[in-house]
Amino acid sequence: MCTGKCAKCLGITLIPLALLCIIANTLLFFPNGETRYNTQETLASSVWCMSGIIGSGILMVFPALVFLGMEKNDCCGCCGNESCGKRFANFSSVIFAAVGVAGAAYCFIVSAVGIHDGPKCALGSNTTFIYPFENGNYLSNHTLWEKCSTPKNIVPWHLTLFSLLLLMSAVQLVLCAFQVINGLIGFICGDCCNCCSSE
């Protein structure tokens, strides 16, 4: 299997995942689609970590772009060794893949904490926003969701978006970890695709 083609496939997959993570994290700032609750007093601290925007979003764009360019890398070698350029490209992809692993891991951990802690909300007629759930006890007991009166539907909103971030960052984590292995194979063993076309 050509490591460059494999990396390109990974890059193609990472780009839409990064965009979806940015969108999901942005929606967390607008509970129930409303703009009046996007303050530090009304949103969970895990939302303000912006893990989907920074970790699985912006940080993921860099490795994705590097992976996309791997197949068309036209380095023709150095010091008389034609495979040198490809080996260097594979090594650099390992570094960028490690950045992707770190970003995805950050998003995964923050999302898990966000799901565990639950959202901030106001209870009944109270206007003070608090964390009404403890130790993720609301996940299996949907009747507890009714405790949150403001914003409306904040629990399913919060839970759905953080679950999506958790799932997408897990996929990104696996893909970037795979590229670390793929890049190391390409660096050590060389790429099966010729880097210079014969004239």
Short mmCIF file of C-alpha atoms in Angstrom, two decimals:
data_model
loop_
_atom_site.label_atom_id
_atom_site.label_comp_id
_atom_site.label_asym_id
_atom_site.label_seq_id
_atom_site.Cartn_x
_atom_site.Cartn_y
_atom_site.Cartn_z
CA MET A 1 0.00 0.00 0.00
CA CYS A 2 1.37 3.39 -0.95
CA THR A 3 1.80 5.51 2.19
CA GLY A 4 1.21 8.73 0.23
CA LYS A 5 -2.16 7.58 -1.11
CA CYS A 6 -3.15 6.34 2.32
CA ALA A 7 -2.23 9.70 3.89
CA LYS A 8 -4.25 11.53 1.23
CA CYS A 9 -7.34 9.44 2.09
CA LEU A 10 -6.86 10.30 5.76
CA GLY A 11 -6.57 14.00 4.92
CA ILE A 12 -9.77 13.90 2.86
CA THR A 13 -11.57 12.38 5.85
CA LEU A 14 -10.13 14.79 8.43
CA ILE A 15 -11.21 18.02 6.68
CA PRO A 16 -15.00 17.50 6.96
CA LEU A 17 -14.59 16.12 10.49
CA ALA A 18 -12.72 19.28 11.51
CA LEU A 19 -15.43 21.49 10.01
CA LEU A 20 -18.18 19.51 11.76
CA CYS A 21 -16.36 19.81 15.09
CA ILE A 22 -16.09 23.58 14.69
CA ILE A 23 -19.82 23.80 13.88
CA ALA A 24 -20.80 21.56 16.82
CA ASN A 25 -18.69 23.54 19.28
CA THR A 26 -20.05 26.84 17.94
CA LEU A 27 -23.63 25.61 18.45
CA LEU A 28 -22.81 24.89 22.10
CA PHE A 29 -22.47 28.65 22.60
CA PHE A 30 -26.11 29.13 21.57
CA PRO A 31 -28.27 26.82 23.73
CA ASN A 32 -31.51 25.95 21.97
CA GLY A 33 -30.44 28.28 19.15
CA GLU A 34 -30.70 31.39 21.36
CA THR A 35 -28.04 34.07 21.74
CA ARG A 36 -29.00 35.40 25.16
CA TYR A 37 -27.36 32.58 27.13
CA ASN A 38 -23.81 32.77 25.77
CA THR A 39 -22.05 34.19 28.82
CA GLN A 40 -19.61 32.58 31.23
CA GLU A 41 -22.27 32.64 33.95
CA THR A 42 -24.79 30.66 31.86
CA LEU A 43 -22.62 28.20 29.91
CA ALA A 44 -20.70 25.21 31.23
CA SER A 45 -16.95 25.75 31.56
CA SER A 46 -16.33 22.85 29.17
CA VAL A 47 -17.99 24.88 26.40
CA TRP A 48 -15.52 27.73 26.94
CA CYS A 49 -12.59 25.35 26.50
CA MET A 50 -13.49 25.47 22.77
CA SER A 51 -12.04 22.00 22.26
CA GLY A 52 -14.02 21.41 19.07
CA ILE A 53 -12.90 24.72 17.58
CA ILE A 54 -9.26 24.60 18.66
CA GLY A 55 -8.40 20.93 19.22
CA SER A 56 -10.43 19.00 16.65
CA GLY A 57 -10.94 22.01 14.40
CA ILE A 58 -8.08 24.42 13.77
CA LEU A 59 -5.28 22.10 14.95
CA MET A 60 -6.67 19.32 12.74
CA VAL A 61 -6.51 21.43 9.57
CA PHE A 62 -2.69 21.44 9.57
CA PRO A 63 -2.17 17.66 9.57
CA ALA A 64 -5.05 17.24 7.11
CA LEU A 65 -3.38 19.61 4.60
CA VAL A 66 -0.02 17.86 5.03
CA PHE A 67 -1.66 14.46 4.48
CA LEU A 68 -3.43 15.73 1.35
CA GLY A 69 -0.12 16.81 -0.17
CA MET A 70 1.71 13.56 0.57
CA GLU A 71 0.78 11.73 -2.64
CA LYS A 72 1.92 14.54 -4.94
CA ASN A 73 5.13 15.22 -3.07
CA ASP A 74 7.65 15.61 -5.88
CA CYS A 75 10.87 15.77 -3.89
CA CYS A 76 13.47 14.14 -6.09
CA GLY A 77 15.91 13.17 -3.39
CA CYS A 78 19.08 14.40 -1.83
CA CYS A 79 22.68 13.20 -1.60
CA GLY A 80 22.08 10.86 -4.53
CA ASN A 81 19.22 9.06 -2.81
CA GLU A 82 15.94 9.36 -4.70
CA SER A 83 13.81 8.17 -1.76
CA CYS A 84 15.22 10.82 0.59
CA GLY A 85 12.52 13.39 -0.23
CA LYS A 86 9.70 10.91 0.30
CA ARG A 87 11.22 9.72 3.55
CA PHE A 88 11.44 13.29 4.83
CA ALA A 89 7.80 13.91 3.81
CA ASN A 90 6.73 10.79 5.71
CA PHE A 91 8.69 11.90 8.77
CA SER A 92 7.11 15.37 8.68
CA SER A 93 3.67 13.76 8.39
CA VAL A 94 4.41 11.85 11.62
CA ILE A 95 5.09 15.17 13.41
CA PHE A 96 1.87 16.73 12.10
CA ALA A 97 -0.06 13.55 12.90
CA ALA A 98 1.19 13.85 16.49
CA VAL A 99 -0.21 17.40 16.56
CA GLY A 100 -3.51 15.97 15.32
CA VAL A 101 -3.46 13.29 18.03
CA ALA A 102 -2.92 15.98 20.68
CA GLY A 103 -5.75 18.15 19.34
CA ALA A 104 -8.19 15.24 19.05
CA ALA A 105 -7.25 13.97 22.53
CA TYR A 106 -7.90 17.45 23.96
CA CYS A 107 -11.35 17.54 22.36
CA PHE A 108 -12.11 13.97 23.47
CA ILE A 109 -11.21 14.64 27.10
CA VAL A 110 -13.09 17.96 27.30
CA SER A 111 -16.14 16.39 25.65
CA ALA A 112 -16.10 13.50 28.13
CA VAL A 113 -15.89 16.00 31.01
CA GLY A 114 -18.69 18.07 29.46
CA ILE A 115 -20.93 15.01 29.23
CA HIS A 116 -20.07 13.92 32.76
CA ASP A 117 -20.67 17.33 34.37
CA GLY A 118 -23.73 18.19 32.32
CA PRO A 119 -24.90 21.68 31.41
CA LYS A 120 -25.42 24.75 33.52
CA CYS A 121 -29.05 25.76 33.90
CA ALA A 122 -31.53 27.58 36.09
CA LEU A 123 -33.94 25.59 38.25
CA GLY A 124 -37.60 26.53 38.30
CA SER A 125 -38.10 30.28 38.63
CA ASN A 126 -34.55 30.77 39.86
CA THR A 127 -32.35 32.98 37.66
CA THR A 128 -29.02 31.66 38.94
CA PHE A 129 -27.33 29.14 36.66
CA ILE A 130 -25.76 26.15 38.40
CA TYR A 131 -24.61 22.58 37.67
CA PRO A 132 -27.65 20.59 38.88
CA PHE A 133 -26.27 17.16 38.03
CA GLU A 134 -23.57 15.20 39.85
CA ASN A 135 -21.29 12.48 38.53
CA GLY A 136 -23.20 12.05 35.29
CA ASN A 137 -26.28 10.77 37.15
CA TYR A 138 -28.59 12.43 34.61
CA LEU A 139 -27.42 10.21 31.74
CA SER A 140 -29.50 7.21 32.79
CA ASN A 141 -32.29 9.15 34.52
CA HIS A 142 -34.12 11.34 32.01
CA THR A 143 -36.57 12.57 34.63
CA LEU A 144 -33.74 14.68 36.06
CA TRP A 145 -33.67 16.65 32.81
CA GLU A 146 -36.87 18.38 33.88
CA LYS A 147 -34.96 20.08 36.69
CA CYS A 148 -33.51 22.49 34.14
CA SER A 149 -36.12 25.08 33.21
CA THR A 150 -33.87 27.66 31.54
CA PRO A 151 -32.71 27.44 28.79
CA LYS A 152 -35.33 25.08 27.41
CA ASN A 153 -34.05 21.72 26.16
CA ILE A 154 -30.54 22.54 27.35
CA VAL A 155 -29.82 18.97 28.47
CA PRO A 156 -30.43 17.24 25.11
CA TRP A 157 -28.75 20.16 23.33
CA HIS A 158 -25.64 19.93 25.50
CA LEU A 159 -25.55 16.13 25.53
CA THR A 160 -26.07 15.69 21.78
CA LEU A 161 -23.41 18.19 20.72
CA PHE A 162 -20.80 16.96 23.20
CA SER A 163 -21.54 13.36 22.22
CA LEU A 164 -20.95 14.27 18.57
CA LEU A 165 -17.68 15.98 19.51
CA LEU A 166 -16.66 12.93 21.53
CA LEU A 167 -17.38 10.60 18.62
CA MET A 168 -15.73 12.76 15.93
CA SER A 169 -12.63 13.44 18.01
CA ALA A 170 -12.31 9.68 18.68
CA VAL A 171 -12.36 9.06 14.91
CA GLN A 172 -9.78 11.81 14.39
CA LEU A 173 -7.63 10.32 17.13
CA VAL A 174 -7.65 6.92 15.44
CA LEU A 175 -6.94 8.37 11.98
CA CYS A 176 -4.02 10.50 13.19
CA ALA A 177 -2.60 7.61 15.23
CA PHE A 178 -2.84 5.45 12.11
CA GLN A 179 -0.91 8.09 10.14
CA VAL A 180 1.82 8.07 12.78
CA ILE A 181 2.28 4.36 12.05
CA ASN A 182 1.84 4.84 8.29
CA GLY A 183 4.36 7.70 8.22
CA LEU A 184 6.91 5.75 10.26
CA ILE A 185 6.61 2.83 7.86
CA GLY A 186 7.13 5.18 4.92
CA PHE A 187 10.09 6.82 6.65
CA ILE A 188 11.81 3.56 7.62
CA CYS A 189 10.94 1.35 4.67
CA GLY A 190 10.40 3.93 1.93
CA ASP A 191 7.29 4.61 -0.10
CA CYS A 192 6.12 2.11 -2.72
CA CYS A 193 5.34 5.00 -5.11
CA ASN A 194 8.23 6.41 -7.09
CA CYS A 195 8.87 10.01 -6.18
CA CYS A 196 10.53 10.93 -9.47
CA SER A 197 9.05 10.04 -12.79
CA SER A 198 11.53 8.60 -15.21
CA GLU A 199 12.14 10.63 -18.31
#
